Amino acid sequence: MTSRLRIRAVEVVTTRTSRIFDFNRPLTALIGPVGTGKSSLLMLIKHATGGRAALTPAVRANVTRVVLDLQVEDTRLTLARSVPDPSGIVEILDPYTRDTEAQLPIRSRDGQETISDRLLERLGIPRERIPTRRRGATADTVAVTFQNLMAYLYVEAVDIDRSIAGHTETYTDRPRRALFEFLFGLNDADLAAQQRREGALNSAIAAHKAEVAAVRSFLGQTETPPEERIDEERRAILLRLNEINTALEALASQSSSTGQATDVLFAELDQAAIHERQLQIDAAQRAEAVAARRATLAQLELDSLRAQQAHVAGHVLGALEFEVCPRCLQHLDHSSVADDQCRLCRQPEPASVAASAVDDETRHRYENQIAETRHLLSGDEDAAARATDRAMTARLHLHTVRQRVDQLTRSRTAPLLTQTAALSGQHATMLARLARLDEMTTTWERFKDIELRLRADEGERKEVRSDIKRRKQAMTEARARVARFDSAFQREIELIGVPGVQEAHIDRDDYLPRIDGAAFDEIQASGGGVATAVHVAYNIALITTALDDPNVTVPSLLIIDSPQNAIGRSPTDVELSQRIYDRIANVTNAAGRRIQMIIADNALPPPPPRADWTRIHVIEFGYEDRAMIPDVWHSGPAAARTRVEDAAVE
């Protein structure tokens, strides 16, 4: 039987007041001219359940909150949501006190329960994630939400002649199909889990195959030999390394005995080098002393020469009396010069010109200093010569010791070093090749591990697919339910009298209607009225099938917005609208309170003869103060505005 879902009332709240719309009848019609709020009220119902609603500017400007009173099975559930609602929160209220019992987000936040989860749980519909592709081609999944179910329950005006439950959109079509299968028992939690597992295995197998191909290409490009040849080469290298290690140990033993003989010579060479260096330094220092002494002697000889020249000049020039200036050759007689001044430079005349000459004591002092310096220089030159001879002797000794060391090295040590270097090079080469072989082995092991995981996943996928097939085959009764839905759909097409239809059925793959072999998208060419009538017949068939079958859990609610607008106003269109309304009235009259239908339209079509529409509960809307938004004046058709999408995202 159907899952019982009923709208008890809708309260529209503004900043100044509120208005409650009661839906206490099986069939309610919202009637009124364009722009009076019929569709907006239906959109507010969708908004309250957490859906993305198309709201007019008037609603967004004046309505602050919507409260939806639901009957879900045996539970009364009251939902409230702000308008607009950038936070994406739906409140659960106590239906009697209106106190907030819980606040549930529209979108999942770290596994937190959403309003969709709460509604699906109350309706007994699985909260599942299903593969994004029909046959679980990848591990990607998408959640089945209450809004996917709402697309079956609420036929919006913009979709009534072009889309069934969002089948034209890629991101909603897969959940639509999955939800249909859950409602008819063609799928369950275990089967859905297996389908998700198949998708995960498909993704893993694809990744394994890509990795296997990449590693195989790498092995080919690097000319990696087979594992058998790698193992054979590794054994040969290990044997050669053992031989090299033995040879190196033997050379080390020989080098140890040779080293004792060379240690004495190296010690003597070190001592000779140190001694030669010290003597070279001593010789250099003594050479510097000789140079300094020679400089001192040269300065003393220069000073002595200057003293002698001054002495001679004093004697020669002191007796002269200049009458003519030796520079300008002018007579000096007319120059007024004091008696105690020099007639040339006019400086005070010295007491005696002879007194400025160098005396004998000064000359003797210079002569003594020069003689003493020459004696010291001679000693320094002798010491420097001896130091140079000693340094030369030490250098010759050092050269002799070096020759002896070189001779011993060439005859004993060099061959050992050459052999050791050669063997060490071979050892390093063998180790590098061994490391490369280890890398090759690791690559082969990785390749085998990937292949092993690939085979394991392929084996598991085969089992999962077999289990999925077995489970689907076991759902014979579920497929019979789809067949009964198919028959119900054909019956509704006939009862409504959809014009021009010769054959109608439900496709078993996508669960959508086929009319004379054409898909729903293709029958629009026949006119919006045909597509609209087919859509209405499809939804009525869903509810009637669920009424007759306790295992079909389609909820007992159907909302249809503006069917006559899509059908048209010609006489034949009006007749089609009459048949649709009459069929809806007959279904609700027969089912009573087991189902609920709500229709929004500009006006009811004229009832056909013998039609019983007395049970249609009409809620009328109008302009001025009779529009849907309470306490807001509507100035008429010119003030009507197109709808806009709400900011909240499902």
XYZ file of C-alpha atoms in Angstrom:
650
model
C 0.000 0.000 0.000
C 1.049 3.615 -0.328
C 3.166 5.313 2.301
C 0.787 7.748 3.918
C 1.925 11.315 3.431
C -0.599 14.092 3.857
C -0.443 17.881 4.074
C -2.625 19.001 6.951
C -2.009 22.742 6.733
C 0.396 25.426 5.529
C 0.965 28.639 7.484
C 2.413 31.624 5.632
C 3.980 34.162 8.029
C 4.827 37.812 7.266
C 6.262 40.522 9.481
C 2.742 41.673 10.415
C 0.475 38.632 10.355
C 0.027 35.064 9.120
C -2.466 32.942 7.220
C -3.193 29.243 7.548
C -4.313 27.196 4.542
C -6.067 23.968 5.579
C -5.861 20.881 3.375
C -8.377 18.640 5.174
C -9.956 17.078 2.072
C -8.693 14.308 -0.251
C -8.843 16.702 -3.207
C -8.077 20.415 -2.957
C -7.992 22.883 -5.832
C -6.158 26.207 -5.545
C -8.075 28.465 -7.934
C -7.303 32.032 -8.927
C -6.010 34.298 -11.708
C -2.380 34.684 -12.722
C -0.016 36.039 -10.073
C -2.267 35.563 -7.036
C 0.056 33.057 -5.331
C -1.230 29.550 -6.193
C 2.119 28.249 -7.448
C 3.947 30.234 -4.772
C 2.017 28.390 -2.050
C 3.042 25.054 -3.592
C 6.629 26.279 -3.809
C 6.536 27.200 -0.140
C 5.529 23.593 0.622
C 8.605 22.413 -1.293
C 10.717 25.041 0.466
C 9.559 23.820 3.894
C 10.656 20.242 3.101
C 14.184 21.431 2.306
C 13.863 21.765 -1.446
C 15.122 24.413 -3.788
C 12.008 26.471 -4.477
C 11.275 29.065 -7.139
C 9.897 32.048 -5.218
C 8.505 35.264 -6.655
C 9.917 38.643 -5.638
C 6.672 39.343 -3.725
C 7.156 36.210 -1.615
C 10.809 36.987 -0.960
C 9.968 40.575 -0.020
C 7.049 39.854 2.335
C 7.038 36.249 3.588
C 9.412 35.603 6.472
C 8.554 32.029 7.416
C 6.526 29.033 6.311
C 5.210 26.328 8.660
C 4.156 23.000 7.128
C 1.984 20.605 9.141
C 2.375 17.040 7.789
C 0.926 13.644 8.565
C 3.618 11.024 7.912
C 2.175 7.555 8.472
C 0.873 7.756 12.053
C 3.100 10.661 13.071
C 2.309 14.336 12.916
C 5.364 16.294 11.780
C 5.559 20.087 11.748
C 8.342 21.753 9.726
C 9.303 25.434 9.720
C 11.791 27.296 7.552
C 12.733 30.939 7.084
C 12.124 32.760 3.786
C 14.624 33.195 2.324
C 16.934 30.800 4.133
C 20.675 31.272 3.498
C 21.518 29.063 6.503
C 19.809 25.995 5.045
C 18.072 24.897 8.281
C 14.639 23.328 8.712
C 13.145 23.349 12.207
C 11.140 20.460 13.635
C 8.380 21.934 15.818
C 6.107 20.441 18.416
C 2.786 20.318 16.495
C 0.846 21.645 19.481
C 3.141 24.075 21.336
C 5.191 25.073 18.276
C 8.352 24.791 20.352
C 11.506 23.893 18.405
C 12.412 20.233 18.935
C 15.272 19.958 16.448
C 17.088 21.889 13.730
C 18.117 19.791 10.745
C 20.303 20.989 7.871
C 19.323 20.621 4.257
C 22.769 19.333 3.302
C 24.789 16.759 5.189
C 27.490 18.147 7.476
C 29.987 15.552 8.691
C 27.403 12.780 8.720
C 24.808 14.850 10.590
C 21.168 13.862 10.022
C 19.402 16.024 7.434
C 15.739 16.890 6.972
C 15.778 14.539 3.976
C 17.030 11.697 6.184
C 14.262 12.334 8.732
C 11.471 12.390 6.125
C 12.683 9.280 4.265
C 13.036 7.414 7.550
C 9.454 8.282 8.556
C 8.198 7.084 5.155
C 10.165 3.820 5.390
C 12.207 4.567 2.268
C 15.902 3.540 2.379
C 18.442 6.306 2.797
C 20.910 4.908 0.311
C 23.772 6.036 -1.861
C 23.623 4.486 -5.281
C 26.213 4.354 -8.144
C 26.095 7.361 -10.412
C 25.875 5.062 -13.416
C 23.152 2.586 -14.136
C 25.425 -0.462 -14.088
C 27.805 0.675 -11.379
C 30.660 1.445 -13.764
C 32.620 3.430 -11.140
C 32.844 3.884 -7.395
C 31.158 7.312 -7.603
C 27.834 7.395 -5.750
C 24.975 9.819 -5.245
C 22.486 9.992 -2.396
C 18.774 9.375 -2.895
C 17.044 12.280 -1.125
C 13.523 13.306 -0.219
C 13.641 15.894 -2.982
C 14.082 13.080 -5.507
C 10.872 11.667 -4.075
C 9.263 15.117 -4.119
C 9.837 15.226 -7.876
C 7.409 12.276 -8.168
C 4.894 13.847 -5.787
C 4.970 17.445 -7.030
C 4.485 18.049 -10.765
C 5.675 21.626 -11.248
C 4.157 23.800 -13.956
C 7.471 24.181 -15.786
C 8.003 20.397 -15.894
C 4.498 19.098 -16.525
C 4.958 18.718 -20.294
C 8.735 18.218 -20.487
C 10.141 16.197 -17.570
C 9.037 13.345 -15.331
C 10.631 13.477 -11.875
C 13.713 15.218 -13.289
C 14.542 12.574 -15.908
C 15.974 15.155 -18.319
C 18.781 16.151 -15.920
C 21.786 13.868 -15.621
C 22.330 14.511 -11.916
C 18.702 13.708 -11.012
C 17.878 10.920 -13.477
C 19.971 8.247 -11.766
C 18.444 8.907 -8.305
C 14.997 8.993 -9.969
C 15.463 5.472 -11.346
C 16.955 4.178 -8.103
C 14.062 5.643 -6.100
C 11.528 3.993 -8.416
C 13.268 0.651 -7.829
C 13.154 1.139 -4.061
C 9.456 2.066 -4.185
C 8.580 -1.044 -6.212
C 10.898 -3.436 -4.392
C 13.256 -3.835 -7.347
C 16.079 -2.843 -5.052
C 16.820 -3.047 -1.341
C 19.617 -2.158 1.037
C 21.557 -5.391 0.381
C 21.252 -5.100 -3.376
C 22.213 -1.417 -3.249
C 25.277 -2.322 -1.187
C 26.264 -4.930 -3.770
C 25.779 -2.411 -6.569
C 27.998 0.083 -4.744
C 30.559 -2.683 -4.254
C 30.427 -3.476 -7.961
C 31.079 0.184 -8.740
C 34.019 0.286 -6.333
C 35.457 -2.900 -7.864
C 35.039 -1.486 -11.365
C 37.046 1.593 -10.371
C 39.701 -0.522 -8.648
C 39.988 -2.907 -11.618
C 40.323 -0.007 -14.044
C 43.074 1.482 -11.857
C 44.832 -1.911 -11.586
C 44.725 -2.414 -15.351
C 46.156 1.046 -15.957
C 48.917 0.368 -13.444
C 49.681 -3.037 -14.950
C 49.945 -1.458 -18.398
C 52.233 1.294 -17.071
C 54.565 -1.170 -15.300
C 54.612 -3.495 -18.334
C 55.523 -0.538 -20.556
C 58.264 0.473 -18.125
C 59.693 -3.048 -18.105
C 59.741 -3.050 -21.889
C 61.291 0.401 -22.263
C 64.042 -0.344 -19.737
C 64.672 -3.789 -21.290
C 64.270 -5.428 -17.904
C 65.158 -9.134 -18.184
C 62.867 -11.877 -16.890
C 63.018 -12.825 -13.223
C 64.874 -16.093 -14.014
C 67.729 -14.218 -15.687
C 67.823 -11.687 -12.855
C 68.169 -14.474 -10.278
C 70.893 -16.155 -12.346
C 72.855 -12.927 -12.686
C 72.457 -12.207 -8.963
C 73.985 -15.599 -8.059
C 76.950 -14.928 -10.397
C 77.524 -11.474 -8.885
C 77.423 -12.801 -5.320
C 80.010 -15.461 -6.254
C 82.287 -12.836 -7.836
C 81.909 -10.549 -4.793
C 83.054 -13.384 -2.566
C 86.153 -13.858 -4.750
C 86.936 -10.125 -4.693
C 86.602 -9.956 -0.912
C 89.065 -12.862 -0.542
C 91.584 -11.155 -2.846
C 91.265 -7.839 -0.984
C 91.916 -9.548 2.328
C 95.112 -11.103 0.890
C 96.326 -7.704 -0.406
C 95.590 -6.142 2.962
C 97.818 -8.756 4.622
C 100.695 -8.033 2.193
C 100.282 -4.312 2.661
C 100.593 -4.741 6.431
C 104.052 -6.428 6.176
C 105.302 -3.868 3.652
C 104.124 -1.042 5.818
C 106.459 -1.927 8.694
C 109.518 -1.471 6.401
C 108.289 1.855 5.031
C 107.297 3.306 8.397
C 110.990 3.904 9.343
C 111.742 5.645 6.051
C 108.628 7.816 6.304
C 109.632 8.834 9.834
C 113.145 9.755 8.620
C 111.614 11.656 5.696
C 109.451 13.646 8.060
C 112.411 14.551 10.278
C 114.565 15.538 7.274
C 111.799 17.738 5.905
C 111.367 19.479 9.252
C 115.150 20.033 9.661
C 115.520 21.360 6.103
C 112.668 23.769 6.645
C 114.202 25.122 9.864
C 117.590 25.685 8.178
C 115.956 27.449 5.234
C 114.254 29.802 7.680
C 117.569 30.456 9.522
C 119.380 31.221 6.261
C 116.652 33.598 5.189
C 116.768 35.417 8.534
C 120.569 35.818 8.357
C 120.324 37.127 4.795
C 117.850 39.715 6.001
C 120.317 40.731 8.806
C 123.130 41.217 6.250
C 120.875 43.405 4.106
C 119.910 45.532 7.123
C 123.571 45.914 8.168
C 124.558 47.014 4.690
C 121.833 49.626 4.701
C 123.103 50.988 8.064
C 126.673 51.190 6.726
C 125.543 53.051 3.617
C 123.681 55.611 5.716
C 126.713 56.234 7.988
C 128.999 56.718 4.999
C 126.521 59.204 3.491
C 126.297 61.172 6.769
C 130.120 61.303 7.051
C 130.382 62.585 3.480
C 127.869 65.337 4.147
C 129.795 66.428 7.272
C 133.037 66.685 5.321
C 131.363 68.689 2.548
C 129.945 71.129 5.111
C 133.371 71.536 6.682
C 135.007 72.375 3.320
C 132.226 74.780 2.331
C 132.527 76.637 5.604
C 136.219 77.235 5.133
C 135.960 78.255 1.505
C 132.885 80.473 1.692
C 133.429 81.925 5.133
C 136.261 84.246 3.957
C 134.319 85.650 1.004
C 132.678 89.060 1.079
C 130.027 89.322 -1.708
C 129.708 92.639 -3.484
C 127.445 91.296 -6.236
C 124.425 89.015 -5.718
C 125.364 85.626 -7.231
C 121.751 85.157 -8.363
C 120.753 88.468 -10.019
C 124.285 89.959 -10.392
C 123.321 93.282 -8.793
C 125.687 95.208 -6.540
C 125.029 94.993 -2.832
C 126.630 98.308 -1.807
C 123.407 100.272 -1.916
C 121.537 97.672 0.140
C 120.962 98.771 3.717
C 121.867 95.802 5.849
C 122.657 95.896 9.513
C 126.154 95.133 10.509
C 125.179 91.949 12.291
C 123.240 90.490 9.305
C 124.296 88.526 6.261
C 124.282 90.743 3.150
C 122.737 87.925 1.063
C 120.094 86.256 3.220
C 119.779 89.042 5.809
C 119.802 86.543 8.658
C 121.711 87.244 11.882
C 125.423 86.808 11.246
C 126.847 83.820 13.237
C 129.462 84.636 15.775
C 132.039 82.845 13.670
C 131.622 81.042 10.350
C 134.283 78.563 11.356
C 132.176 77.471 14.341
C 129.495 75.861 11.983
C 131.989 73.499 10.455
C 132.221 69.935 11.533
C 134.744 69.576 14.270
C 137.252 66.848 14.547
C 135.293 64.960 17.221
C 132.263 64.555 14.894
C 134.494 63.311 12.050
C 136.166 60.796 14.330
C 132.786 59.588 15.643
C 131.532 58.847 12.100
C 134.767 57.112 11.235
C 134.522 54.877 14.318
C 130.887 53.980 13.633
C 131.679 53.100 10.021
C 134.556 50.884 11.045
C 132.510 49.095 13.674
C 129.577 48.550 11.229
C 131.936 47.125 8.593
C 133.285 44.684 11.151
C 129.775 43.556 12.166
C 128.774 43.243 8.490
C 131.667 40.935 7.836
C 130.546 38.684 10.729
C 126.977 38.686 9.504
C 128.047 37.740 5.960
C 130.097 34.849 7.261
C 127.168 33.566 9.398
C 124.779 33.874 6.433
C 127.142 31.908 4.203
C 127.377 29.144 6.754
C 123.550 29.045 7.185
C 123.120 28.779 3.407
C 125.591 25.891 3.266
C 123.747 24.040 6.062
C 120.368 24.555 4.312
C 121.826 23.216 1.062
C 123.165 20.160 2.837
C 119.783 19.494 4.504
C 118.027 19.810 1.125
C 120.362 17.257 -0.434
C 119.689 14.886 2.483
C 115.931 15.330 2.111
C 116.172 14.587 -1.615
C 118.135 11.401 -0.877
C 115.562 10.184 1.651
C 112.710 10.903 -0.816
C 114.447 8.870 -3.501
C 114.729 5.934 -1.142
C 110.999 6.213 -0.230
C 109.990 6.430 -3.911
C 112.112 3.431 -4.767
C 110.561 1.376 -1.983
C 107.017 2.500 -2.939
C 107.508 1.631 -6.607
C 108.871 -1.779 -5.874
C 106.401 -2.856 -3.145
C 103.506 -0.529 -2.289
C 102.454 0.688 -5.742
C 101.606 -2.747 -7.137
C 99.537 -3.470 -4.023
C 97.713 -0.185 -4.351
C 97.057 -0.762 -8.054
C 95.648 -4.207 -7.416
C 93.571 -2.966 -4.507
C 92.145 -0.094 -6.578
C 91.248 -2.435 -9.430
C 89.542 -4.937 -7.135
C 87.743 -2.144 -5.242
C 86.404 -0.770 -8.538
C 85.133 -4.196 -9.494
C 83.573 -4.539 -6.036
C 81.753 -1.196 -6.385
C 80.557 -2.118 -9.886
C 79.230 -5.441 -8.647
C 77.383 -3.768 -5.762
C 75.816 -1.178 -8.101
C 74.673 -3.921 -10.456
C 73.321 -5.891 -7.512
C 71.326 -2.815 -6.397
C 69.975 -2.433 -9.932
C 68.959 -6.095 -9.924
C 67.155 -5.511 -6.617
C 65.244 -2.620 -8.227
C 64.290 -4.866 -11.133
C 63.136 -7.556 -8.721
C 61.065 -4.978 -6.802
C 59.445 -3.865 -10.071
C 58.608 -7.465 -10.979
C 57.205 -8.070 -7.485
C 55.081 -4.929 -7.780
C 53.876 -6.102 -11.185
C 52.924 -9.515 -9.806
C 51.241 -7.934 -6.760
C 49.126 -5.664 -8.979
C 48.186 -8.622 -11.173
C 47.304 -10.617 -8.074
C 45.054 -7.819 -6.775
C 43.556 -7.415 -10.242
C 42.681 -11.111 -10.418
C 41.296 -11.010 -6.870
C 39.103 -7.966 -7.648
C 37.949 -9.498 -10.924
C 37.049 -12.670 -9.067
C 35.149 -10.729 -6.417
C 33.384 -8.638 -9.068
C 32.285 -11.810 -10.809
C 30.800 -13.053 -7.535
C 29.163 -9.674 -6.842
C 27.636 -9.538 -10.309
C 26.351 -13.078 -9.905
C 24.818 -12.123 -6.573
C 23.248 -8.987 -8.087
C 21.830 -11.047 -10.942
C 20.559 -13.679 -8.529
C 18.918 -11.048 -6.314
C 17.263 -9.374 -9.290
C 16.047 -12.714 -10.614
C 14.578 -13.438 -7.211
C 12.527 -10.238 -7.457
C 9.908 -11.827 -9.695
C 7.077 -10.290 -7.736
C 8.711 -6.874 -7.942
C 8.807 -7.120 -11.716
C 5.154 -8.189 -11.626
C 4.426 -4.960 -9.745
C 6.014 -2.976 -12.571
C 3.847 -4.939 -14.996
C 0.761 -4.001 -12.976
C 1.905 -0.379 -12.991
C 2.247 -0.677 -16.765
C -1.340 -1.952 -16.991
C -2.549 0.818 -14.682
C -0.815 3.415 -16.846
C -2.443 2.039 -20.001
C -5.810 2.128 -18.235
C -5.316 5.759 -17.184
C -4.382 6.718 -20.748
C -7.646 5.142 -21.935
C -9.813 6.622 -19.133
C -8.413 10.125 -19.665
C -8.729 9.651 -23.404
C -5.369 11.094 -24.432
C -5.901 12.060 -28.075
C -4.020 10.244 -30.816
C -2.552 7.512 -28.593
C -2.646 4.012 -30.067
C -0.256 2.196 -27.730
C 1.168 3.100 -24.321
C 3.459 1.251 -21.930
C 6.163 1.722 -19.288
C 9.736 1.071 -20.369
C 11.302 -1.620 -18.171
C 14.750 -0.035 -18.305
C 14.144 3.615 -17.372
C 10.547 3.269 -15.997
C 9.334 6.131 -18.177
C 6.258 6.162 -20.456
C 6.441 5.225 -24.124
C 3.635 6.458 -26.380
C 3.392 4.774 -29.764
C 7.066 3.857 -29.456
C 8.145 7.444 -28.679
C 9.852 8.567 -25.482
C 8.266 11.258 -23.320
C 10.727 13.855 -24.642
C 9.601 13.111 -28.197
C 5.825 13.359 -27.722
C 6.029 17.095 -27.040
C 5.882 17.558 -30.799
C 2.277 16.376 -30.576
C 1.464 19.338 -28.343
C 1.797 20.222 -24.683
C -1.656 18.823 -23.976
C -0.676 15.259 -24.910
C 2.540 15.373 -22.837
C 0.652 16.882 -19.890
C -2.072 14.241 -20.034
C 0.531 11.449 -20.256
C 2.355 12.915 -17.254
C -0.843 13.099 -15.179
C -1.791 9.549 -16.206
C 1.676 8.358 -15.166
C 1.378 9.868 -11.662
C -2.206 8.699 -11.124
C -1.126 5.177 -12.147
C 1.644 5.287 -9.543
C -0.818 6.081 -6.750
C -3.496 3.601 -7.852
C -0.886 0.838 -8.172
C 0.313 1.595 -4.660
C -3.281 1.599 -3.356
C -3.779 -1.941 -4.651
C -0.344 -3.368 -3.738
C 0.924 -3.218 -0.118
C 4.521 -3.684 -1.310
C 4.556 -0.548 -3.468
C 5.529 2.295 -1.150
C 4.703 5.279 -3.345
C 3.479 8.036 -0.976
C -0.207 8.891 -1.115
C 0.333 12.538 -2.131
C 0.144 14.120 -5.579
C 0.464 17.855 -6.319
C -0.152 19.127 -9.861
C 0.481 22.744 -10.809
C -1.397 24.449 -13.671
C -2.261 21.539 -15.988
C -4.678 23.629 -18.127
C -1.975 26.184 -18.951
C 0.061 23.448 -20.623
C -2.961 21.818 -22.274
C -4.437 24.906 -23.919
C -7.855 26.575 -24.283
C -9.279 25.205 -27.535
C -12.534 23.198 -27.309
C -10.692 19.887 -27.619
C -8.180 21.090 -25.006
C -10.991 21.984 -22.620
C -12.494 18.529 -23.114
C -9.111 16.939 -22.286
C -8.871 19.101 -19.144
C -12.403 17.996 -18.159
C -11.443 14.331 -18.517
C -8.267 14.834 -16.452
C -10.119 16.602 -13.646
C -12.920 14.050 -13.785
C -10.430 11.199 -13.503
C -8.703 12.863 -10.546
C -12.065 13.416 -8.849
C -13.096 9.792 -9.414
C -9.820 8.440 -8.004
C -10.018 10.589 -4.862
C -13.727 9.817 -4.422
C -12.951 6.086 -4.572
C -9.875 6.199 -2.343
C -11.262 8.653 0.207
C -8.757 9.790 2.785
C -6.214 7.158 1.789
C -4.750 9.607 -0.713
C -4.441 13.375 -1.118
C -4.322 15.383 -4.334
C -3.768 19.133 -4.676
C -4.224 20.955 -7.991
C -3.453 24.584 -8.743
C -5.156 26.193 -11.747
C -6.583 29.479 -12.892
C -10.117 27.980 -12.821
C -11.834 24.606 -12.781
C -12.912 23.454 -16.237
C -16.656 23.034 -16.732
C -17.653 19.651 -15.278
C -18.725 17.112 -17.891
C -22.233 15.587 -17.718
C -22.868 13.300 -14.756
C -19.534 14.350 -13.156
C -19.350 14.384 -9.340
C -17.018 17.185 -8.374
C -18.793 18.087 -5.176
C -15.911 16.785 -3.050
C -13.372 19.130 -4.568
C -12.309 21.538 -1.825
C -11.618 24.877 -3.494
C -9.332 27.537 -2.023
C -9.830 30.724 -4.020
C -7.255 33.416 -4.581
C -7.741 36.859 -6.117
C -6.293 40.318 -6.454
C -6.417 43.193 -3.976
C -6.641 41.633 -0.501
C -7.456 38.088 -1.643
C -3.950 37.046 -2.752
C -2.008 34.283 -1.055
C 0.325 36.548 0.954
C -1.672 37.805 3.963
C -2.137 41.530 4.552
C -0.379 42.399 1.258
C -2.384 44.314 -1.349
C -2.211 42.940 -4.910
C -2.907 45.606 -7.505
C -3.759 43.233 -10.358
C -2.253 41.384 -13.316
C 0.179 44.201 -14.084
C 1.879 43.656 -10.708
C 2.522 39.944 -11.340
C 6.210 39.042 -11.404
C 8.069 36.007 -12.643
C 9.526 33.638 -10.110
C 13.184 33.460 -9.083
C 15.222 30.618 -7.654
C 15.736 30.505 -3.926
C 19.303 30.820 -2.653
C 19.055 27.576 -0.752
C 20.526 24.582 -2.579
C 19.220 21.092 -2.089
